[in-house]
Amino acid sequence: MSSIYICHLLLFFSILCAVFVSSYGDEATDSYWLLRIKSEFVDPVGALTNWSPRANICSWNGLTCSDDQIHVIALNLSRSGLSGAISPEFSHLTSLQTLDLSSNFLTGLIPPELGQLQNLRELLLYSNSLSGNIPAEIGLLTNLQVLRIGDNMLTGQVTPYIGNLTELSVLGLAYCQLNGSIPDEIGNLRHLKSLDLQKNSLTGLIPQEIRGCIELQNFAASNNMLEGEIPASMGKLESLHILNLANNSLSGSIPIELASLSNLKYLNLLGNRLNGEIPSELNQLLQLQNLDLSKNNLSGTINILNTHLNSLESLVLSDNFLTGSIPWNICIPNSNFHQLFLARNNLSGNFPLVLLICSSLEELDLSGNNFVGELPSGLDNLQNLTDLLLNNNSFSGTLPPEIGNMSNLVSFYLFDNMITGSIPVEIGKLKSLGILYLYDNQMSGSIPIELTNCSGLTEIDFFGNHFCGSIPATIGKLQNLVFLQLRQNDLSGPIPPSLGHCTKLQRLVLADNKLSGSLPPTLALLSELFLVTLYNNSFEGSFPESLSLLKNLRIVNLSHNRFNGSIFPLSGSNSLSILDLTNNSFSGPIPSGLAMSKNLTRLRLAHNLLNGPIPPQFGQLMELNFLDLSFNNFTGELAPELSNCQKLGHLLLNNNQIAGTVPPWVGSLQELGELDLSYNIFNGTVPPELGNCSRLLKLSLHSNNLSGEIPPELGNLTSLNVLNLQRNSISGSIPPTIEQSKKLYELRLSENLLTGSIPLGIGSLTELQVILDLSKNFLSGEIPSSLGNLVKLERLNLSFNHLHGEIPPSLGKLSSLNSLNLSDNHLQGQVPSTFSGFPLSSFIGNEKLCGPPLIPCSESKGQEREYMSNSEVAWIIVAIVFTSTMICCLLLYIMIRMWCNWRKVWISSSETGELEDKREEERWDYGDEIRSDEYWNVNTMALVPSDDKQISSRTCIFQIKMSKGTMDDSSV
């Protein structure tokens, strides 16, 4: 039984082997390995479908067999849609001479096992997604003639073992991520005809050993990081047809040895750091067709053109420092000279008339130079010209009407010159004209209606001229128009309704004109329109309802017009990113539907008549960066939903009637750079959370009803430029932390209730320039001398406080100061001489200040001696009162004495009335003369009767008896 079992087992294995061999073939055959290779590929398009053991191998797709029909000598599966990795099993196809797997979707590494294919002549793996290094084993393929493995994601250095491939004629390593330097061993490849290294990250020098590639015809190493000088040894490569070293970091001068490259047809050195003059020896390159030396640091004149370069088709010298004029021999009659690019140099002179001989020219770029003078009328000699770029020069005069004869003209750039006059009507003959840029000139007149005959026009830019009149009514004929820029002219009248027929229009720029009227409803036909700027005109009326149909609108600026009504029609575009309706007469509330424009980044509605609350739905505008609702009639409080707008950089709500407290959530807006809530009715305190807005540059809360103290956390705003808290009811002292805001150039804290002294640290805010205003508070103490460090300060106002002491001499260092107000304080001493030029109003209200412009300090001291102190004045007043009292008492005493004496005489007269009456009658009747000094003798102290009638009286206070002789002696 056991022997039977063994026999059956052997029979089973025999059958299994037969099946395997029939399926895959003998492992010594190519079919066996090819079927294994097939199993590792992903073949979505069925390129390998007929690879089957039931078919002859030589009939398999992509294979070429040897003459004996046994071995595969070529495998070409280029552009077969294959993916997966390259199998190491290829190494078993030892007869393979060509392996082409290019332009597929292969990934993974280049298998080192490929180095075993000793008969391989061509290895083509380019345009895949292979990665990793170039395997050193490639150097074993000594019979290899073509190696093209570029356009992959290969990294690492170019292996020096490539120098072993001495039979190589084509080496393609372009469009990879290779680094390191070009190996010196490259010079061993004597039969190399094409070397393509462009679009890598190669560094270092171009090796001198390159001269060993004596059969080299094409050397392309552009778009790397090669440096150093171009080796002179390259002049030995006499077979070279193409030399492309563009966009590296090569320096030094252009080696004159390149003139030995007699077969050179294409020389491209653009985008390096080459300097010096262009060697005149390059005139020896008789086969040269294309020369590009642009974007270097070349100087000197253009001296490389002569009649020997009759093969030249393209000359590009733009973006250098070339000077002088264009040489007279630049154009060769009947040549194939098609392109001349001399842009952005320092070339000068008039328009070179020699260019009019270049009838073969198709593209001419003289832009960005110093050309002057008028444009020649013979421009129409250049009948083949398609692109004429004359912008950024100083051409003057008018645009010649002969321009209309240049029937092939497609692009005409004349902007940024000094062209005057009008657009010639002949321009309407240019049916092929696509781009017309005349902006930044001094052109005038109306836009000719003939321009609308240029049916090929796609872009028109007339910005910054003096065109007047109306926009041509037939503008709608330009149905290919994509861009229309008429900004900053003197155009008037309405927008023509025919503009709606320009259905391809994407950008409409009519700002800064005198246009008027309402927007035509036909604008709704401009379905591709994404930019509309009509600001600074006199448009009026409301928006047409149909404008809401423009779903592609992204940028809309209608500011500074006379529009009114609701802004609702503009809330329909989901693409809207910028909306500016500033300075119009829009009214009503902001439609909450505007929040549907999720991509909105800038919303400016300032200076309108809008009212109501700010919609809380604005919290959905996650991309919003700029919100300006200032100068409206908005009310209510700030909705907390606005805190979701975390990208807000500018929040301007000033000059409204917004109430409530300044919400602390504002401090969570980390991108905030400008916050202006001034001229509202906010109350409560300044939230300390504002100190978290580390990017804040401007904080303006002035003219509200804020109270409490200035939070010290504001000192965390180290980037702050402007801090304005004036006209509130803020109290307490100025926090010393304010000195941490070193970038402040404007600080206003006036008209509050601040107390305490001015912090010394304010003197460290050396960037303060616009103003430091602490006026109309209750600040006390002395003016810190540290304020003298604010040398950039232009305005200083400390008026209406309780400051005392002298004006610090250090303030004299404020050389930039043009406005100073220290009035209404308690300052004393002399005004620094450097302040003598300021008006009297800068110092009034300080009684003890002196010196120009106040009274001289010498007079001030005299006044001090006259008035002395208050106590001395009081003693003087007491003395005056005392003296006046004594004088009054003395006068009273004299009057009393006189009255007493008179009383005594009156009593005496009463007792002897008859005698006196009789004497009186005798006096009057007889006329007897009686001497008065005999009747009354008067001195300064008493009245005494004559001796013959002496009578004493008890009623007198004093009585003095004197003899007549005595009285006579004492009489006056």
Tab-separated table of C-alpha atoms in Angstrom, residues 211-605:
chain	number	residue	atom	x	y	z
A	211	ARG	CA	35.115	70.021	-21.801
A	212	GLY	CA	35.604	66.261	-22.096
A	213	CYS	CA	32.124	65.895	-23.615
A	214	ILE	CA	33.498	66.828	-26.991
A	215	GLU	CA	30.436	65.622	-28.932
A	216	LEU	CA	27.940	67.478	-26.698
A	217	GLN	CA	25.260	69.233	-28.707
A	218	ASN	CA	22.645	70.035	-26.051
A	219	PHE	CA	23.498	71.133	-22.512
A	220	ALA	CA	20.518	72.245	-20.413
A	221	ALA	CA	21.010	72.910	-16.715
A	222	SER	CA	18.494	75.718	-16.213
A	223	ASN	CA	16.456	76.248	-13.063
A	224	ASN	CA	18.972	74.944	-10.565
A	225	MET	CA	21.159	76.664	-7.995
A	226	LEU	CA	24.473	76.460	-9.796
A	227	GLU	CA	26.944	79.178	-8.870
A	228	GLY	CA	30.350	80.517	-9.740
A	229	GLU	CA	31.522	81.524	-13.180
A	230	ILE	CA	30.685	79.888	-16.465
A	231	PRO	CA	33.829	77.806	-17.108
A	232	ALA	CA	35.880	79.023	-20.017
A	233	SER	CA	36.462	75.376	-20.903
A	234	MET	CA	32.937	75.290	-22.333
A	235	GLY	CA	34.422	77.018	-25.345
A	236	LYS	CA	35.892	73.618	-26.280
A	237	LEU	CA	32.449	72.142	-26.935
A	238	GLU	CA	32.503	73.068	-30.601
A	239	SER	CA	29.584	70.779	-31.440
A	240	LEU	CA	27.244	72.559	-29.017
A	241	HIS	CA	23.957	73.693	-30.562
A	242	ILE	CA	22.008	74.506	-27.396
A	243	LEU	CA	23.348	75.991	-24.158
A	244	ASN	CA	20.716	76.715	-21.514
A	245	LEU	CA	21.965	77.810	-18.098
A	246	ALA	CA	19.010	80.074	-17.266
A	247	ASN	CA	17.751	80.773	-13.738
A	248	ASN	CA	20.783	79.832	-11.677
A	249	SER	CA	23.129	81.911	-9.552
A	250	LEU	CA	26.025	82.111	-11.987
A	251	SER	CA	28.200	85.190	-11.620
A	252	GLY	CA	31.140	86.907	-13.248
A	253	SER	CA	31.304	87.998	-16.851
A	254	ILE	CA	30.237	86.122	-19.938
A	255	PRO	CA	33.402	84.271	-21.068
A	256	ILE	CA	34.577	85.351	-24.493
A	257	GLU	CA	35.495	81.708	-25.127
A	258	LEU	CA	31.830	81.081	-25.901
A	259	ALA	CA	32.487	82.817	-29.212
A	260	SER	CA	34.252	79.594	-30.269
A	261	LEU	CA	30.951	77.712	-30.267
A	262	SER	CA	30.552	78.159	-34.006
A	263	ASN	CA	27.573	75.797	-34.211
A	264	LEU	CA	25.629	77.423	-31.367
A	265	LYS	CA	22.051	78.235	-32.257
A	266	TYR	CA	20.466	78.786	-28.840
A	267	LEU	CA	22.145	80.595	-25.919
A	268	ASN	CA	20.077	81.253	-22.798
A	269	LEU	CA	21.734	82.778	-19.729
A	270	LEU	CA	18.752	84.659	-18.309
A	271	GLY	CA	18.090	85.000	-14.603
A	272	ASN	CA	21.657	84.836	-13.276
A	273	ARG	CA	24.048	87.344	-11.703
A	274	LEU	CA	26.274	87.901	-14.668
A	275	ASN	CA	27.890	91.326	-14.915
A	276	GLY	CA	30.141	93.376	-17.106
A	277	GLU	CA	29.575	94.179	-20.745
A	278	ILE	CA	28.184	91.866	-23.369
A	279	PRO	CA	31.320	90.638	-25.169
A	280	SER	CA	31.439	91.811	-28.756
A	281	GLU	CA	33.015	88.449	-29.614
A	282	LEU	CA	29.529	86.971	-29.583
A	283	ASN	CA	29.144	88.526	-33.033
A	284	GLN	CA	31.145	85.539	-34.271
A	285	LEU	CA	28.252	83.151	-33.505
A	286	LEU	CA	27.069	83.106	-37.082
A	287	GLN	CA	24.543	80.307	-36.522
A	288	LEU	CA	22.936	81.962	-33.512
A	289	GLN	CA	19.170	82.117	-33.730
A	290	ASN	CA	18.076	82.832	-30.132
A	291	LEU	CA	20.021	84.855	-27.579
A	292	ASP	CA	18.582	85.546	-24.120
A	293	LEU	CA	20.754	87.427	-21.606
A	294	SER	CA	17.877	89.014	-19.686
A	295	LYS	CA	17.567	89.420	-15.915
A	296	ASN	CA	21.266	89.824	-15.176
A	297	ASN	CA	23.463	92.737	-14.139
A	298	LEU	CA	24.942	93.443	-17.536
A	299	SER	CA	25.982	96.989	-18.332
A	300	GLY	CA	27.434	99.020	-21.156
A	301	THR	CA	25.980	99.465	-24.603
A	302	ILE	CA	24.451	97.001	-27.028
A	303	ASN	CA	27.437	96.079	-29.183
A	304	ILE	CA	26.772	92.526	-30.254
A	305	LEU	CA	24.762	93.069	-33.387
A	306	ASN	CA	26.177	93.346	-36.838
A	307	THR	CA	25.438	92.159	-40.320
A	308	HIS	CA	27.042	88.776	-39.615
A	309	LEU	CA	24.195	87.724	-37.313
A	310	ASN	CA	21.816	87.216	-40.187
A	311	SER	CA	20.399	84.048	-38.587
A	312	LEU	CA	19.225	85.819	-35.435
A	313	GLU	CA	15.509	85.455	-34.822
A	314	SER	CA	15.141	86.452	-31.172
A	315	LEU	CA	17.180	88.848	-29.019
A	316	VAL	CA	16.207	89.255	-25.351
A	317	LEU	CA	18.258	91.695	-23.248
A	318	SER	CA	15.549	92.872	-20.844
A	319	ASP	CA	16.101	93.588	-17.146
A	320	ASN	CA	19.737	94.660	-17.206
A	321	PHE	CA	21.566	97.977	-16.851
A	322	LEU	CA	22.305	98.599	-20.498
A	323	THR	CA	22.729	102.214	-21.588
A	324	GLY	CA	23.016	104.239	-24.732
A	325	SER	CA	20.866	103.950	-27.795
A	326	ILE	CA	19.875	101.065	-30.024
A	327	PRO	CA	22.660	100.415	-32.579
A	328	TRP	CA	22.045	101.467	-36.173
A	329	ASN	CA	22.783	97.994	-37.529
A	330	ILE	CA	20.297	96.123	-35.362
A	331	CYS	CA	18.087	95.315	-38.316
A	332	ILE	CA	19.180	93.332	-41.332
A	333	PRO	CA	16.909	93.642	-44.366
A	334	ASN	CA	15.195	90.442	-45.399
A	335	SER	CA	16.236	88.694	-42.177
A	336	ASN	CA	14.156	86.465	-39.936
A	337	PHE	CA	14.437	88.806	-36.959
A	338	HIS	CA	11.089	88.282	-35.158
A	339	GLN	CA	11.576	89.248	-31.498
A	340	LEU	CA	13.385	92.175	-29.869
A	341	PHE	CA	12.999	92.543	-26.105
A	342	LEU	CA	14.964	95.399	-24.509
A	343	ALA	CA	12.611	96.169	-21.625
A	344	ARG	CA	13.675	97.620	-18.270
A	345	ASN	CA	17.134	98.931	-19.052
A	346	ASN	CA	18.508	102.476	-19.122
A	347	LEU	CA	18.392	102.937	-22.873
A	348	SER	CA	17.692	106.454	-24.074
A	349	GLY	CA	17.144	108.629	-27.099
A	350	ASN	CA	14.226	109.028	-29.454
A	351	PHE	CA	12.279	106.155	-30.877
A	352	PRO	CA	14.929	104.344	-32.957
A	353	LEU	CA	13.884	104.856	-36.570
A	354	VAL	CA	16.227	102.053	-37.557
A	355	LEU	CA	13.637	99.647	-36.168
A	356	LEU	CA	11.269	100.637	-38.939
A	357	ILE	CA	13.520	98.658	-41.293
A	358	CYS	CA	12.833	95.474	-39.293
A	359	SER	CA	9.773	94.626	-41.330
A	360	SER	CA	9.953	91.025	-40.117
A	361	LEU	CA	9.525	92.018	-36.456
A	362	GLU	CA	6.544	90.437	-34.781
A	363	GLU	CA	7.225	91.404	-31.151
A	364	LEU	CA	8.904	94.638	-30.023
A	365	ASP	CA	9.342	95.506	-26.337
A	366	LEU	CA	11.060	98.803	-25.471
A	367	SER	CA	9.200	99.307	-22.211
A	368	GLY	CA	10.776	100.548	-18.999
A	369	ASN	CA	13.536	102.688	-20.536
A	370	ASN	CA	14.209	106.403	-20.976
A	371	PHE	CA	13.080	106.897	-24.542
A	372	VAL	CA	11.680	110.333	-25.373
A	373	GLY	CA	10.181	112.220	-28.278
A	374	GLU	CA	7.218	111.530	-30.487
A	375	LEU	CA	6.206	108.231	-31.969
A	376	PRO	CA	7.093	108.142	-35.684
A	377	SER	CA	4.318	108.130	-38.220
A	378	GLY	CA	6.132	105.310	-40.011
A	379	LEU	CA	5.204	102.773	-37.347
A	380	ASP	CA	2.933	101.156	-39.887
A	381	ASN	CA	6.053	99.911	-41.700
A	382	LEU	CA	6.034	97.137	-39.117
A	383	GLN	CA	3.201	95.330	-40.828
A	384	ASN	CA	3.953	91.990	-39.170
A	385	LEU	CA	4.005	93.393	-35.656
A	386	THR	CA	1.608	91.657	-33.284
A	387	ASP	CA	2.899	92.965	-29.933
A	388	LEU	CA	4.107	96.547	-29.427
A	389	LEU	CA	5.184	97.433	-25.898
A	390	LEU	CA	6.309	101.055	-25.415
A	391	ASN	CA	5.059	101.584	-21.881
A	392	ASN	CA	7.004	103.183	-19.001
A	393	ASN	CA	9.029	105.640	-21.056
A	394	SER	CA	8.756	109.378	-21.687
A	395	PHE	CA	7.270	109.388	-25.153
A	396	SER	CA	5.301	112.541	-25.894
A	397	GLY	CA	3.194	113.986	-28.650
A	398	THR	CA	0.081	112.387	-30.040
A	399	LEU	CA	-0.698	108.871	-31.092
A	400	PRO	CA	-0.098	108.816	-34.876
A	401	PRO	CA	-3.169	107.869	-36.908
A	402	GLU	CA	-0.975	105.496	-38.957
A	403	ILE	CA	-1.313	103.086	-36.050
A	404	GLY	CA	-4.565	102.075	-37.718
A	405	ASN	CA	-2.592	100.475	-40.585
A	406	MET	CA	-0.916	97.882	-38.331
A	407	SER	CA	-3.516	95.295	-39.156
A	408	ASN	CA	-1.829	92.407	-37.311
A	409	LEU	CA	-1.498	94.274	-34.024
A	410	VAL	CA	-2.867	92.240	-31.112
A	411	SER	CA	-1.318	93.893	-28.034
A	412	PHE	CA	-0.543	97.620	-27.758
A	413	TYR	CA	0.995	98.851	-24.494
A	414	LEU	CA	1.592	102.612	-24.333
A	415	PHE	CA	0.820	103.292	-20.697
A	416	ASP	CA	2.897	105.468	-18.354
A	417	ASN	CA	4.176	107.966	-20.905
A	418	MET	CA	3.359	111.599	-21.688
A	419	ILE	CA	1.163	111.075	-24.718
A	420	THR	CA	-1.336	113.864	-25.341
A	421	GLY	CA	-4.200	114.442	-27.701
A	422	SER	CA	-7.057	112.151	-28.557
A	423	ILE	CA	-7.328	108.558	-29.722
A	424	PRO	CA	-7.273	108.620	-33.553
A	425	VAL	CA	-10.423	107.306	-35.118
A	426	GLU	CA	-8.247	105.157	-37.403
A	427	ILE	CA	-7.712	102.817	-34.480
A	428	GLY	CA	-11.104	101.353	-35.330
A	429	LYS	CA	-9.480	99.517	-38.266
A	430	LEU	CA	-7.515	97.188	-35.957
A	431	LYS	CA	-9.811	94.183	-36.104
A	432	SER	CA	-7.210	91.903	-34.469
A	433	LEU	CA	-6.496	94.234	-31.549
A	434	GLY	CA	-7.051	92.412	-28.283
A	435	ILE	CA	-5.298	94.512	-25.596
A	436	LEU	CA	-5.188	98.322	-25.580
A	437	TYR	CA	-3.428	99.862	-22.578
A	438	LEU	CA	-3.197	103.681	-22.719
A	439	TYR	CA	-3.378	104.387	-18.994
A	440	ASP	CA	-1.268	106.946	-17.116
A	441	ASN	CA	-0.872	109.422	-19.963
A	442	GLN	CA	-2.261	112.898	-20.582
A	443	MET	CA	-4.653	112.031	-23.367
A	444	SER	CA	-7.896	113.934	-23.788
A	445	GLY	CA	-10.932	114.204	-25.984
A	446	SER	CA	-13.744	111.728	-26.217
A	447	ILE	CA	-13.455	107.987	-26.647
A	448	PRO	CA	-14.084	107.521	-30.368
A	449	ILE	CA	-17.095	105.453	-31.231
A	450	GLU	CA	-14.920	103.825	-33.923
A	451	LEU	CA	-13.076	101.994	-31.152
A	452	THR	CA	-16.086	99.744	-30.772
A	453	ASN	CA	-15.364	98.391	-34.261
A	454	CYS	CA	-12.328	96.564	-32.819
A	455	SER	CA	-14.358	93.456	-32.255
A	456	GLY	CA	-11.366	91.448	-31.011
A	457	LEU	CA	-10.783	93.692	-27.997
A	458	THR	CA	-10.642	91.789	-24.728
A	459	GLU	CA	-8.948	94.375	-22.468
A	460	ILE	CA	-9.209	98.177	-22.422
A	461	ASP	CA	-7.401	100.279	-19.834
A	462	PHE	CA	-7.556	104.099	-20.118
A	463	PHE	CA	-6.971	104.844	-16.410
A	464	GLY	CA	-5.514	108.222	-15.412
A	465	ASN	CA	-6.094	110.344	-18.512
A	466	HIS	CA	-8.397	113.270	-19.283
A	467	PHE	CA	-10.927	111.615	-21.538
A	468	CYS	CA	-14.271	113.387	-21.451
A	469	GLY	CA	-17.700	112.974	-22.879
A	470	SER	CA	-19.731	109.829	-22.555
A	471	ILE	CA	-18.916	106.155	-22.822
A	472	PRO	CA	-19.666	105.181	-26.440
A	473	ALA	CA	-23.255	104.052	-26.725
A	474	THR	CA	-22.129	101.180	-28.980
A	475	ILE	CA	-19.785	99.703	-26.343
A	476	GLY	CA	-21.946	96.580	-26.480
A	477	LYS	CA	-20.408	95.667	-29.846
A	478	LEU	CA	-17.253	94.569	-27.987
A	479	GLN	CA	-18.684	91.177	-27.143
A	480	ASN	CA	-15.262	89.693	-26.371
A	481	LEU	CA	-14.494	92.340	-23.762
A	482	VAL	CA	-13.289	90.884	-20.483
A	483	PHE	CA	-11.743	93.934	-18.787
A	484	LEU	CA	-12.912	97.560	-19.059
A	485	GLN	CA	-10.950	100.145	-17.041
A	486	LEU	CA	-11.907	103.816	-17.532
A	487	ARG	CA	-11.123	105.000	-14.021
A	488	GLN	CA	-9.880	108.501	-13.196
A	489	ASN	CA	-10.959	110.459	-16.237
A	490	ASP	CA	-13.584	113.167	-16.824
A	491	LEU	CA	-16.252	110.976	-18.371
A	492	SER	CA	-19.868	111.980	-17.848
A	493	GLY	CA	-23.332	110.756	-18.593
A	494	PRO	CA	-24.878	107.372	-17.819
A	495	ILE	CA	-23.604	103.845	-18.325
A	496	PRO	CA	-24.826	102.807	-21.787
A	497	PRO	CA	-27.453	100.038	-21.611
A	498	SER	CA	-25.616	98.250	-24.430
A	499	LEU	CA	-22.844	97.388	-21.973
A	500	GLY	CA	-25.055	94.484	-20.932
A	501	HIS	CA	-24.273	92.854	-24.285
A	502	CYS	CA	-20.611	92.455	-23.287
A	503	THR	CA	-21.541	89.141	-21.741
A	504	LYS	CA	-17.926	88.024	-21.235
A	505	LEU	CA	-17.106	91.052	-19.102
A	506	GLN	CA	-15.476	90.108	-15.805
A	507	ARG	CA	-14.036	93.407	-14.513
A	508	LEU	CA	-15.800	96.767	-14.799
A	509	VAL	CA	-13.852	99.749	-13.422
A	510	LEU	CA	-15.489	103.159	-13.968
A	511	ALA	CA	-14.496	104.874	-10.710
A	512	ASP	CA	-13.298	108.482	-10.331
A	513	ASN	CA	-15.303	110.065	-13.126
A	514	LYS	CA	-18.383	112.276	-13.403
A	515	LEU	CA	-20.780	109.571	-14.474
A	516	SER	CA	-24.382	109.927	-13.393
A	517	GLY	CA	-27.810	108.418	-13.708
A	518	SER	CA	-29.019	105.075	-12.475
A	519	LEU	CA	-27.536	101.682	-13.205
A	520	PRO	CA	-29.068	100.128	-16.322
A	521	PRO	CA	-31.047	96.909	-15.736
A	522	THR	CA	-29.035	95.265	-18.535
A	523	LEU	CA	-26.133	94.845	-16.126
A	524	ALA	CA	-27.966	91.738	-14.998
A	525	LEU	CA	-26.853	90.100	-18.261
A	526	LEU	CA	-23.183	90.247	-17.203
A	527	SER	CA	-23.257	86.821	-15.619
A	528	GLU	CA	-19.444	86.490	-15.519
A	529	LEU	CA	-18.907	89.853	-13.812
A	530	PHE	CA	-16.914	89.484	-10.596
A	531	LEU	CA	-15.498	93.016	-10.061
A	532	VAL	CA	-17.437	96.301	-10.151
A	533	THR	CA	-15.909	99.582	-8.972
A	534	LEU	CA	-18.007	102.705	-9.598
A	535	TYR	CA	-16.872	104.847	-6.663
A	536	ASN	CA	-16.445	108.637	-6.811
A	537	ASN	CA	-19.146	109.342	-9.360
A	538	SER	CA	-22.664	110.780	-9.166
A	539	PHE	CA	-24.739	107.660	-9.686
A	540	GLU	CA	-28.112	107.747	-8.012
A	541	GLY	CA	-31.240	105.771	-7.450
A	542	SER	CA	-31.547	102.288	-6.067
A	543	PHE	CA	-30.099	99.096	-7.361
A	544	PRO	CA	-32.052	97.251	-10.041
A	545	GLU	CA	-33.559	94.090	-8.664
A	546	SER	CA	-31.914	92.096	-11.440
A	547	LEU	CA	-28.454	92.882	-10.024
A	548	SER	CA	-29.076	90.241	-7.411
A	549	LEU	CA	-28.870	87.632	-10.177
A	550	LEU	CA	-25.106	88.165	-10.541
A	551	LYS	CA	-23.934	85.195	-8.512
A	552	ASN	CA	-20.257	85.637	-9.403
A	553	LEU	CA	-19.820	89.094	-7.891
A	554	ARG	CA	-16.774	89.085	-5.634
A	555	ILE	CA	-15.685	92.728	-5.383
A	556	VAL	CA	-18.216	95.583	-5.359
A	557	ASN	CA	-17.228	99.179	-4.599
A	558	LEU	CA	-19.974	101.750	-5.127
A	559	SER	CA	-18.779	104.206	-2.494
A	560	HIS	CA	-19.019	108.000	-2.760
A	561	ASN	CA	-22.098	108.211	-4.955
A	562	ARG	CA	-25.738	109.141	-4.369
A	563	PHE	CA	-27.332	105.732	-4.197
A	564	ASN	CA	-30.253	105.296	-1.859
A	565	GLY	CA	-32.749	102.733	-0.765
A	566	SER	CA	-32.055	99.270	0.562
A	567	ILE	CA	-28.847	97.349	-0.016
A	568	PHE	CA	-30.811	94.125	-0.250
A	569	PRO	CA	-30.175	93.395	-3.974
A	570	LEU	CA	-26.453	92.950	-3.314
A	571	SER	CA	-26.976	90.271	-0.709
A	572	GLY	CA	-27.565	87.507	-3.232
A	573	SER	CA	-24.014	86.621	-4.293
A	574	ASN	CA	-22.451	83.709	-2.457
A	575	SER	CA	-19.071	84.690	-3.922
A	576	LEU	CA	-19.050	88.211	-2.473
A	577	SER	CA	-15.789	88.978	-0.688
A	578	ILE	CA	-15.572	92.806	-0.714
A	579	LEU	CA	-18.533	95.184	-0.454
A	580	ASP	CA	-17.939	98.922	-0.091
A	581	LEU	CA	-20.965	101.240	-0.109
A	582	THR	CA	-19.370	104.054	1.904
A	583	ASN	CA	-20.697	107.598	1.593
A	584	ASN	CA	-24.057	107.125	-0.030
A	585	SER	CA	-27.608	107.558	1.254
A	586	PHE	CA	-28.586	103.970	1.854
A	587	SER	CA	-31.134	103.653	4.597
A	588	GLY	CA	-32.946	101.097	6.652
A	589	PRO	CA	-31.440	98.174	8.499
A	590	ILE	CA	-28.649	95.940	7.255
A	591	PRO	CA	-30.287	92.858	5.749
A	592	SER	CA	-29.401	89.781	7.726
A	593	GLY	CA	-29.242	87.929	4.397
A	594	LEU	CA	-25.903	89.590	3.779
A	595	ALA	CA	-24.502	87.053	6.217
A	596	MET	CA	-25.134	84.399	3.554
A	597	SER	CA	-22.034	85.661	1.754
A	598	LYS	CA	-19.755	83.330	3.677
A	599	ASN	CA	-16.641	84.519	1.824
A	600	LEU	CA	-17.096	88.167	2.788
A	601	THR	CA	-13.781	89.608	3.987
A	602	ARG	CA	-14.379	93.387	3.804
A	603	LEU	CA	-17.684	95.120	4.538
A	604	ARG	CA	-17.727	98.926	4.501
A	605	LEU	CA	-21.043	100.721	4.921
